[in-house]
Short mmCIF file of C-alpha atoms in Angstrom, two decimals:
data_model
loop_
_atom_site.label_atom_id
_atom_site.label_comp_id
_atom_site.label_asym_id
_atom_site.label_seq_id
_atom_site.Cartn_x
_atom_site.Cartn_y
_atom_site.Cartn_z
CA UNK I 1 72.57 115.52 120.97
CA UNK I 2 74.75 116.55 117.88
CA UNK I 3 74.31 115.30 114.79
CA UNK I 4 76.73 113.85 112.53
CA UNK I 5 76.07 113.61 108.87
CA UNK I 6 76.11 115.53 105.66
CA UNK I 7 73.10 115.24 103.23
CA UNK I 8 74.32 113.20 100.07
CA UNK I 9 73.32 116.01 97.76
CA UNK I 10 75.74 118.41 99.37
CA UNK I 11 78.30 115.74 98.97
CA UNK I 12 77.28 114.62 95.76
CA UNK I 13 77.54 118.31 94.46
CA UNK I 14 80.90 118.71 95.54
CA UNK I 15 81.91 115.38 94.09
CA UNK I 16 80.74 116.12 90.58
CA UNK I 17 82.40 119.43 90.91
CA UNK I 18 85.74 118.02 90.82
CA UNK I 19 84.89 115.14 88.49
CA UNK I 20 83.41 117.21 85.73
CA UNK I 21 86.51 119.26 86.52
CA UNK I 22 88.49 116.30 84.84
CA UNK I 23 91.28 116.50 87.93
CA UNK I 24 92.23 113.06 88.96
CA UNK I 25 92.07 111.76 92.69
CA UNK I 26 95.39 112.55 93.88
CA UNK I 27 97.63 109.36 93.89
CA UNK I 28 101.28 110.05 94.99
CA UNK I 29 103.43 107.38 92.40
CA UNK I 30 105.92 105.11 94.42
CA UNK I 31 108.03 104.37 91.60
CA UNK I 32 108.19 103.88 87.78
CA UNK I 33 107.10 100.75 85.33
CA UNK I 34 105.79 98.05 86.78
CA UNK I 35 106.06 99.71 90.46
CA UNK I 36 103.87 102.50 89.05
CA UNK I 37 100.94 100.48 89.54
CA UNK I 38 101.36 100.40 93.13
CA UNK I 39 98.45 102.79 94.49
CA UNK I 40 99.12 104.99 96.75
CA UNK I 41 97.51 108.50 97.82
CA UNK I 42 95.24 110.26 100.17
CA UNK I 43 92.95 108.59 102.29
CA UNK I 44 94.48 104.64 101.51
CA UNK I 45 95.74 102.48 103.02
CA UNK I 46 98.42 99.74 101.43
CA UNK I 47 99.34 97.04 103.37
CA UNK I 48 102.47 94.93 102.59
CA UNK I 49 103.19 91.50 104.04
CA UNK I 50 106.19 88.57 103.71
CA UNK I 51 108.11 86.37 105.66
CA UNK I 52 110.82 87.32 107.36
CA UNK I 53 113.83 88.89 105.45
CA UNK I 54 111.73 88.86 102.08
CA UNK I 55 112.78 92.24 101.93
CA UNK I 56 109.55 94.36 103.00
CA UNK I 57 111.19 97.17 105.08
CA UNK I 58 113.78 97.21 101.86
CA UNK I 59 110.53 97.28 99.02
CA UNK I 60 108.36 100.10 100.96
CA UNK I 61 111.22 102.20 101.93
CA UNK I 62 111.96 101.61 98.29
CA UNK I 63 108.44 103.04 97.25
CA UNK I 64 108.81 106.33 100.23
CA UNK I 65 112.16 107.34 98.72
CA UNK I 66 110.81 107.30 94.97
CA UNK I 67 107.98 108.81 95.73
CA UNK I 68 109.76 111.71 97.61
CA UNK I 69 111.81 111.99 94.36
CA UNK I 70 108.91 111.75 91.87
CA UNK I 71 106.28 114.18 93.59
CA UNK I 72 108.38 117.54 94.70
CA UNK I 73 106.10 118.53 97.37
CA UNK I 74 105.26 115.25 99.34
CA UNK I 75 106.26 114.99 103.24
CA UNK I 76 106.88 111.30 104.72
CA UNK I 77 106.83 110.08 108.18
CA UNK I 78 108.60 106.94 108.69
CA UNK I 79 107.92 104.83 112.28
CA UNK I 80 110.13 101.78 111.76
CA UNK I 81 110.08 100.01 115.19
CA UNK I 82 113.46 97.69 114.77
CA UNK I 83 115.75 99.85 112.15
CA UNK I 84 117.63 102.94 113.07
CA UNK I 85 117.46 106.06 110.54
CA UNK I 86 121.03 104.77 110.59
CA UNK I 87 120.69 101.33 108.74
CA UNK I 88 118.12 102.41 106.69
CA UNK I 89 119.88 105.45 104.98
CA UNK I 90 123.02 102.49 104.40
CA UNK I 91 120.40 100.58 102.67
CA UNK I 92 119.92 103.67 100.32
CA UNK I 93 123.16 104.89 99.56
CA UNK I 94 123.29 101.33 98.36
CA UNK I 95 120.37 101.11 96.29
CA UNK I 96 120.81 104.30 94.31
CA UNK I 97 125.00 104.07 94.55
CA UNK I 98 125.23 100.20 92.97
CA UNK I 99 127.50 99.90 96.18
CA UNK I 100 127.24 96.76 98.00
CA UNK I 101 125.51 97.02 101.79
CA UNK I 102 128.71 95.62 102.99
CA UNK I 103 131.18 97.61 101.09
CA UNK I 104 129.08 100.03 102.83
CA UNK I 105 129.44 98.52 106.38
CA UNK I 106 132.91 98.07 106.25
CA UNK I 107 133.39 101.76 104.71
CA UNK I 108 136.47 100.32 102.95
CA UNK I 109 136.33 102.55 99.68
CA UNK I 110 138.54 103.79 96.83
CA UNK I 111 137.84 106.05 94.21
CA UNK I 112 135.64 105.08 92.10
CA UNK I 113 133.30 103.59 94.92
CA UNK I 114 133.46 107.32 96.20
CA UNK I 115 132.29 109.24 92.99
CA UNK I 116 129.09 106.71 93.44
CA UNK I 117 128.35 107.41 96.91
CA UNK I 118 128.67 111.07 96.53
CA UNK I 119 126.42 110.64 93.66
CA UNK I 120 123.58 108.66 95.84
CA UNK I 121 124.27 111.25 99.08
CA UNK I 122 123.63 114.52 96.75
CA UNK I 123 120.99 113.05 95.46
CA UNK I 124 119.10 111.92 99.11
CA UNK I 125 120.40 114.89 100.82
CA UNK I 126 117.70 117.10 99.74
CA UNK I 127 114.89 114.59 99.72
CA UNK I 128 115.57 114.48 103.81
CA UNK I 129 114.46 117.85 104.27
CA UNK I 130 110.99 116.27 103.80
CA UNK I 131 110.85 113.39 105.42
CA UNK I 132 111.16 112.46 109.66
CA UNK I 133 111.37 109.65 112.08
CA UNK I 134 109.08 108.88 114.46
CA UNK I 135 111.41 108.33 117.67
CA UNK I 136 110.32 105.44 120.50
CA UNK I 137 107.92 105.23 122.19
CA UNK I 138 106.20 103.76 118.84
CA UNK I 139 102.46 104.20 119.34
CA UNK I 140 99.57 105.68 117.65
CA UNK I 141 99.94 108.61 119.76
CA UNK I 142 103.20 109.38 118.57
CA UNK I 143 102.60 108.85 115.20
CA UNK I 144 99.68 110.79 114.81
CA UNK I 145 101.60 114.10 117.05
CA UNK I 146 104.31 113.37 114.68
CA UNK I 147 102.43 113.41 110.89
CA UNK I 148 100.93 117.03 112.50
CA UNK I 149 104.23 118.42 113.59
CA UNK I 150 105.96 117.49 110.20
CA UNK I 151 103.05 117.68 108.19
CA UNK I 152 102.99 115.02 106.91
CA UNK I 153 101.36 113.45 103.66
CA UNK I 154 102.77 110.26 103.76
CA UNK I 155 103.13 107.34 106.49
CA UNK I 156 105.15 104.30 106.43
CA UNK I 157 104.52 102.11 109.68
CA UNK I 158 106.89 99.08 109.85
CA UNK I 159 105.11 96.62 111.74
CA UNK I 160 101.74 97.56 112.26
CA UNK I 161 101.76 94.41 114.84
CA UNK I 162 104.51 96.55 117.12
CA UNK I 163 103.06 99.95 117.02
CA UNK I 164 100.57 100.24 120.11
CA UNK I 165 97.40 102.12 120.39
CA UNK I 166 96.31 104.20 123.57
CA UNK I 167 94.42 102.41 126.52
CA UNK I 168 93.99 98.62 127.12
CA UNK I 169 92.94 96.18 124.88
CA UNK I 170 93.06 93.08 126.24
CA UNK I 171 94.80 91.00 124.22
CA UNK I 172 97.05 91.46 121.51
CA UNK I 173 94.22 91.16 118.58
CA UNK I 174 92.12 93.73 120.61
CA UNK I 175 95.56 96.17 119.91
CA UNK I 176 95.51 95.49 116.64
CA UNK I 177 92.40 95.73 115.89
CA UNK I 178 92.41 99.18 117.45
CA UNK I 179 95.61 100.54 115.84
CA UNK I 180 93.84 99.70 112.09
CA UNK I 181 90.56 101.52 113.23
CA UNK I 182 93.16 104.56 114.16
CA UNK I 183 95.19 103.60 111.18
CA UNK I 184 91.85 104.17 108.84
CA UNK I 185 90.97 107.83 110.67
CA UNK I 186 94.17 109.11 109.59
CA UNK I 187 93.60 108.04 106.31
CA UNK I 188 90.17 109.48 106.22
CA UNK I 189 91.70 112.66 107.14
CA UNK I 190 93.59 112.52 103.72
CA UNK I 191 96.71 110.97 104.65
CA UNK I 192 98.39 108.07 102.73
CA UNK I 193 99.47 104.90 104.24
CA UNK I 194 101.81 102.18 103.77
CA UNK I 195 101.62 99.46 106.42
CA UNK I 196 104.25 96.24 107.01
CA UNK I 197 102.60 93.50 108.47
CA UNK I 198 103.72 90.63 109.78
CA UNK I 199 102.50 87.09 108.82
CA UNK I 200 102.10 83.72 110.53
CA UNK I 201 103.57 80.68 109.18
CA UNK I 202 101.06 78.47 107.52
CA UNK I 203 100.78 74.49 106.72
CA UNK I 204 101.52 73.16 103.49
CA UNK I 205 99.97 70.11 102.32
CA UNK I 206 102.30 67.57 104.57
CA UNK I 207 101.49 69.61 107.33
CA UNK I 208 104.28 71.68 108.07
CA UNK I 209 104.52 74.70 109.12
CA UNK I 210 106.04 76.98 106.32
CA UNK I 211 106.21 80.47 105.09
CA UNK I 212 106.48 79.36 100.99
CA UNK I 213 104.86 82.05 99.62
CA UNK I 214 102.05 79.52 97.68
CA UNK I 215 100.41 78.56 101.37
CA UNK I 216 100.10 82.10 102.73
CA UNK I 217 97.40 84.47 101.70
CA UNK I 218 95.22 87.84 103.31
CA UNK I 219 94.70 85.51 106.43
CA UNK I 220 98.07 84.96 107.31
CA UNK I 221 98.64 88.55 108.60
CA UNK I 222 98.63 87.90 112.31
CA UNK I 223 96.51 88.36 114.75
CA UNK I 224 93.47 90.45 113.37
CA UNK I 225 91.66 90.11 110.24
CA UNK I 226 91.06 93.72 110.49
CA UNK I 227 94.55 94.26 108.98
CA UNK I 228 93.39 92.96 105.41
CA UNK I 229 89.74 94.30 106.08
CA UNK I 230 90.68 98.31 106.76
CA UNK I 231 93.44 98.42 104.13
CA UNK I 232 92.28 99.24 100.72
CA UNK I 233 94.97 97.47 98.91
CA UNK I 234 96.51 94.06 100.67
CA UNK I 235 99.88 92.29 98.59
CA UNK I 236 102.22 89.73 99.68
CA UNK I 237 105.69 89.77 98.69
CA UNK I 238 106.47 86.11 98.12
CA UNK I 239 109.67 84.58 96.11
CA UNK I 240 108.61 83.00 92.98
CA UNK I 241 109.13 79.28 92.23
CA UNK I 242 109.85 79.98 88.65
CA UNK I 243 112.81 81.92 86.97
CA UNK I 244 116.05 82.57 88.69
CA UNK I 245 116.91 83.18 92.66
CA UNK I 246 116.31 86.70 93.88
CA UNK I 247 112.76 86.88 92.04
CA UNK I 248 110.07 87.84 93.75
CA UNK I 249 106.21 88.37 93.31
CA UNK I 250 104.18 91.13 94.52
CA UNK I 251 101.22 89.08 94.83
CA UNK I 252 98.23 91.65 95.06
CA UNK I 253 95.68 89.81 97.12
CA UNK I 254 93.34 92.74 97.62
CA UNK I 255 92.46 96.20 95.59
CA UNK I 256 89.20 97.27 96.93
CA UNK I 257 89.27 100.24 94.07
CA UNK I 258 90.77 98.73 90.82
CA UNK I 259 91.24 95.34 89.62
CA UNK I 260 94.09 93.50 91.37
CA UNK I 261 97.41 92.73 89.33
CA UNK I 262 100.90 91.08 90.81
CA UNK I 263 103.93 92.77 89.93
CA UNK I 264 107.56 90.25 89.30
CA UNK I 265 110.17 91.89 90.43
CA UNK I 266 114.16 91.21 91.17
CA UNK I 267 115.17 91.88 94.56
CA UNK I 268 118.74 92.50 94.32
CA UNK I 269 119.66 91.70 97.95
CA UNK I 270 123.05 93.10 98.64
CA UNK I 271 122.16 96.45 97.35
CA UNK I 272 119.17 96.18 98.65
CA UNK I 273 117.20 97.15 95.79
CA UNK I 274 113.75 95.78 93.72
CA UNK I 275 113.92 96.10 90.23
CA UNK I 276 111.45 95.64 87.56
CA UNK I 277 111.53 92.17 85.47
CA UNK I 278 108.91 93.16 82.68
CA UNK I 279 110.01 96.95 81.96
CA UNK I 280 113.04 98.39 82.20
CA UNK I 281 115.15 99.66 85.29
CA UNK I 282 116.29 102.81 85.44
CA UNK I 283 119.78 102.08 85.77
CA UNK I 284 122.11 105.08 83.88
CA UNK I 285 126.05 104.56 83.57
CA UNK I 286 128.15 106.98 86.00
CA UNK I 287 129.85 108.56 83.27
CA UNK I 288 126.38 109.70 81.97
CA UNK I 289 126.32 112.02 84.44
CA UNK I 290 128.97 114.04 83.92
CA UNK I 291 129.81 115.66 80.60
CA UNK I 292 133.58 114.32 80.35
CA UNK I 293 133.04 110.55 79.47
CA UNK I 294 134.85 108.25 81.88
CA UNK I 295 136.50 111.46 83.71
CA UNK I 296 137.95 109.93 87.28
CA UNK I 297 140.55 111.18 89.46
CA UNK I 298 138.45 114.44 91.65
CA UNK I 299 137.88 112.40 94.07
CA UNK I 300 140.67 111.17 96.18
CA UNK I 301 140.98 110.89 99.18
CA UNK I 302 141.43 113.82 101.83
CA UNK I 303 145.34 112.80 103.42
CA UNK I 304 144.03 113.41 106.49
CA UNK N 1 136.12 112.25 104.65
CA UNK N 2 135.52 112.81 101.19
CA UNK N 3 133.85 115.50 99.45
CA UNK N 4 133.40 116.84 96.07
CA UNK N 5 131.95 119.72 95.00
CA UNK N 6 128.49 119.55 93.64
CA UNK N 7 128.42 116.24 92.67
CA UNK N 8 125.40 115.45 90.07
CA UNK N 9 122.14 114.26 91.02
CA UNK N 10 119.92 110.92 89.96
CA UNK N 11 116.67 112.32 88.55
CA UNK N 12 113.40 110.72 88.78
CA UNK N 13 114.37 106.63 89.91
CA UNK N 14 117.58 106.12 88.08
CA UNK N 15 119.87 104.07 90.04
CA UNK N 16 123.71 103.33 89.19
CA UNK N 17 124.31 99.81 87.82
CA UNK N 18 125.71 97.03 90.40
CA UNK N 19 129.55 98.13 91.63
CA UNK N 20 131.69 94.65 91.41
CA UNK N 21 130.78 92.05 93.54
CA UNK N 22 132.51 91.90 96.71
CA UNK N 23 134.91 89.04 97.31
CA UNK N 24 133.87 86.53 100.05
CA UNK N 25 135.71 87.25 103.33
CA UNK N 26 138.78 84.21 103.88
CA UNK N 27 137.36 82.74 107.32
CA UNK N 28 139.32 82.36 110.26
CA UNK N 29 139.03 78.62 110.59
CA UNK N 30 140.70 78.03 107.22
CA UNK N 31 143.78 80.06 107.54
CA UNK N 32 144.86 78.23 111.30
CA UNK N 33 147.47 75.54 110.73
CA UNK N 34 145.70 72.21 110.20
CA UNK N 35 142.88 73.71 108.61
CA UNK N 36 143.19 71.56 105.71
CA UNK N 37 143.32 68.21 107.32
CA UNK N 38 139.83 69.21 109.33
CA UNK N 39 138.01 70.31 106.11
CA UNK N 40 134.88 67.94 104.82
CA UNK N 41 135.47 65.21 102.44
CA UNK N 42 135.20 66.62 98.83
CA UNK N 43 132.41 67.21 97.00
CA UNK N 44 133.47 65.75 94.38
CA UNK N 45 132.84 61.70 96.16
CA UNK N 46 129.34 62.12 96.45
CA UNK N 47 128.74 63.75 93.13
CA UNK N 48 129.95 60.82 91.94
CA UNK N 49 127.48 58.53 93.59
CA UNK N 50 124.82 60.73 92.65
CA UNK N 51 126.15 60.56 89.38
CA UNK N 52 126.42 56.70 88.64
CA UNK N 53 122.89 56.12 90.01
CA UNK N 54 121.40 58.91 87.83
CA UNK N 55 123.26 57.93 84.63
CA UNK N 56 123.12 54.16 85.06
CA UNK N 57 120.57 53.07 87.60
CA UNK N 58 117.66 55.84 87.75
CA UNK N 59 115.72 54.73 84.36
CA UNK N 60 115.41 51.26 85.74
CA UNK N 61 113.36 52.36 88.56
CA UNK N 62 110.18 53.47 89.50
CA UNK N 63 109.66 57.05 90.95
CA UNK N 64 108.80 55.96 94.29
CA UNK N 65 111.85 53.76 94.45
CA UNK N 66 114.06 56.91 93.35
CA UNK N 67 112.40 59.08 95.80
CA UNK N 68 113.52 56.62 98.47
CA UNK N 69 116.86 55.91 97.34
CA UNK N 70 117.23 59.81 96.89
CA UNK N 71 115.98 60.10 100.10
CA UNK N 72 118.54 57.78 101.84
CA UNK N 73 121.18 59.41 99.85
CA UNK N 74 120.00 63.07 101.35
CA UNK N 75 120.53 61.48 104.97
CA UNK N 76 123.80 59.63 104.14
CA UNK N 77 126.49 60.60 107.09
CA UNK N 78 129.91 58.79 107.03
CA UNK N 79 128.61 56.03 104.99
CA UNK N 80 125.74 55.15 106.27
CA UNK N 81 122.38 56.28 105.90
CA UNK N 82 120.51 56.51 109.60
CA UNK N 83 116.54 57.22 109.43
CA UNK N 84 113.34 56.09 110.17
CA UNK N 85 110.94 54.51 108.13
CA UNK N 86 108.44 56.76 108.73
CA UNK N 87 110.77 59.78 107.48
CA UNK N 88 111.27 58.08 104.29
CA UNK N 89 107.85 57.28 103.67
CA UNK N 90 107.07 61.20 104.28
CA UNK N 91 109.83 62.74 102.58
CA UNK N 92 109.32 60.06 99.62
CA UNK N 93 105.56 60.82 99.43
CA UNK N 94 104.56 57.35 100.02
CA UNK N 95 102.94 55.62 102.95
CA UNK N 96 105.13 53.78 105.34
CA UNK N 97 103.83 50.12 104.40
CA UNK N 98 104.83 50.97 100.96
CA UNK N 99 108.04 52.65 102.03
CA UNK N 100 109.02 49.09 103.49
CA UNK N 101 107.84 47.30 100.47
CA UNK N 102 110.29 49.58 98.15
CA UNK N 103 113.17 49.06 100.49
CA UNK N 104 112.66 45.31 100.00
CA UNK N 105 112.75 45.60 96.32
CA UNK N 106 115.83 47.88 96.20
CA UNK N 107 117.72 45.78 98.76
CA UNK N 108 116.47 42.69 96.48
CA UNK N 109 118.57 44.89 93.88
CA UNK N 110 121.90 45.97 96.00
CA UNK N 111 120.95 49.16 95.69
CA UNK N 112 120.16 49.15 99.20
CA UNK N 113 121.47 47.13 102.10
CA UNK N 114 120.21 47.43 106.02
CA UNK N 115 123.17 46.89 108.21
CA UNK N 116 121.65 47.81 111.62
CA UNK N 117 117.52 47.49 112.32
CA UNK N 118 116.13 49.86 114.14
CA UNK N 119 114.26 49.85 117.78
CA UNK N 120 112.01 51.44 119.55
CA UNK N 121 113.80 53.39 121.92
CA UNK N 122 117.28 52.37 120.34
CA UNK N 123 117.01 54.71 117.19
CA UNK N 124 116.41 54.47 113.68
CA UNK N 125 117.69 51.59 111.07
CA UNK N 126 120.83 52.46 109.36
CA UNK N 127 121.08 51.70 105.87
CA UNK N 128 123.72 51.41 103.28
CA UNK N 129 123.07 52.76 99.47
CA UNK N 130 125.11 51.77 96.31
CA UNK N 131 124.57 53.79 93.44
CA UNK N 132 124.35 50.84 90.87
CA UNK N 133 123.32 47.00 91.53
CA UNK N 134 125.74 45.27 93.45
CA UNK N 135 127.25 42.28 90.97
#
């Protein structure tokens, strides 16, 4: 019989090692001000959950492309069961272009709208090179081929509840169950993990079946309470009942290593975009980009 | 297609501000001939209900009877105001013996009048609502 187990001493040596070192745990940052908080690195887990069309596939996709612009070395892996790379790179050139999705759509654009886009596709184009979709069929298996082959550092699954783990499993908690325990080995083999889930509607004090954000909490993630118990961070992006339409709350239901803290944010739906309410957005003028203030007119269209 | 030339980048997780909004698409429906004659009654007709009960008949009442006057407003189709008791006692936050007790008092008002009772099996009582007291 093998044994498997490392005396704490050993361990404990090579902790202390780094910590006396003064180098921090590695933590790859998903965006800047108030999204800076967000923790995500090696070997955690952050799980994400809303009501339909909140805007969760539009937050963490958010968070994957920021972080591949803020750390210069990171690799993603994104295994989005219901969006094409298509729709998602729309979303985007939206965000980062101030372009409305369906100006987008429609691809009816002049001028102006086309020294933005180019702006937004130069500045995604290279990110790309470091990041891959998983292709169907979505299971753990895949995935986990996939994050070798690419080399991956970070994962973005989007729903956990549709991605299927080998063998049977009886019923659908059983899969999900499984998938987390997978979920948390790939973790504890240093890779970082942000996980949609998908919540149940809950009753409100009539008795009706709602998703307002104040009756759902870490048990409305459906089917297995081992979605909130293997992730090390749990939020809930809910709308908030104060302040004006399009706010939202990042309500931070579970931080396993650091004291919990919502984030407000504005979720800008036809660009498809979060932005901060209590610090400041990074949003720069066009003409700061290029040294002629206000210079237009390189971009017309080709007459063909 | 177009192209430019090394087009600068966004550093870090600067975004561009908001392009103009984009202006709402003209439906079908409204630009086929008679499109005007089918449209909704105006807005503007029961704004002005809801205005002359909140400026002239809403600090004479309890909240429970302006929860069920609201209510009976909400439902109001064509004139008339079809629903069940029970819905108004839910929706008003009140139990159903009370919500009959404050339709008495604003029918004893004009505020509200019953012009069909309901049945079981025959559908809910319809209901007529005046924004002030009739004289």
């Amino acid at each position: 019989m093998s044994t498997t187990f490392r005396p704490a001493s050993d361990l404990f040596a090579e902790w202390q090692k780094t910590f006396r070192s003064g180098e921090l745990p590695p933590r790859y940052a998903v965006g800047e001000g108030d999204l800076a908080a967000v923790d995500v690195g090696p070997g955690r887990i952050m799980l994400l959950g809303g009501a339909p069309g909140e805007g969760k596939t539009a937050l963490t996709m958010q968070m994957l492309v920021d972080a591949l612009r803020l750390n210069s070395a990171l690799r993603a892996l994104v295994c989005n069961v219901e969006m094409s790379s298509a729709s998602l790179f729309e979303r985007q050139v939206a965000r980062l272009s101030g372009v409305d999705l369906t100006t987008i759509r429609e691809r009816q654009f002049d001028a102006e709208t086309w020294q933005r886009l180019n702006v937004a596709l130069a500045t995604l184009e290279p990110l790309f090179e470091r990041l891959a979709f998983v292709l169907p069929p979505y299971g753990v298996n895949e995935v986990a081929a996939s994050a070798v082959a690419f080399q991956a550092d970070l994962l973005l699954l989007d729903y956990v509840q549709r991605i299927s783990p080998p063998g049977s499993h009886g019923d659908k908690r059983g899969s999900v169950d499984a998938t987390m325990s997978y979920l948390r080995r790939f973790a504890d083999q240093g890779l970082a993990l942000l996980v949609v889930g998908a919540v149940a509607r809950s009753r409100d004090s009539s008795g009706r079946s709602t998703y307002d954000g104040d009756t759902l909490s870490l048990a409305s993630f459906r089917e297995s309470s081992e979605l909130e118990f293997g992730a090390d961070d749990a939020y809930l992006l809910v709308r908030s009942k104060e302040g004006e339409g399009g706010d939202v709350t990042l309500r931070h239901l579970k931080a396993r290593h650091s004291e919990p803290r919502d984030i407000h944010l504005r979720f800008v739906r036809s660009l498809q975009r979060f932005e901060p309410i209590t610090s400041e957005t990074q949003v720069i003028q066009l003409r700061a980009l290029w040294p002629a203030a206000g210079r237009r007119g390189d971009d017309s269209k080709d007459p063909a | 297609m177009n192209t430019t030339a090394n087009p600068p980048r966004l550093e870090r997780c600067a975004v561009l501000p908001a392009l103009r909004a984009p202006q709402p698409r003209r439906s079908e429906s409204s630009a086929r001939p008679g499109a005007e004659e089918r449209r909704k009654p105006h807005p503007q007709g029961r704004f002005a209900v809801l205005n002359a009960f909140v400026d002239g008949t809403l600090r004479s009442l309890s909240h429970s009877e302006a929860a069920v006057w609201l209510v009976l407003y909400r439902d109001e189709k064509n004139g008339l105001s079809r629903v069940s008791q029970k819905s108004i006692a839910e929706r008003a936050g009140v139990c159903e013996r009370t919500a009959r007790r404050l339709l008495a008092k604003l029918a004893a008002r004009g505020l509200v009048e019953m012009v069909r009772r309901g049945r079981l099996g025959q559908g809910a009582s319809a209901y007529r609502i005046r924004p002030t007291p009739k004289s």
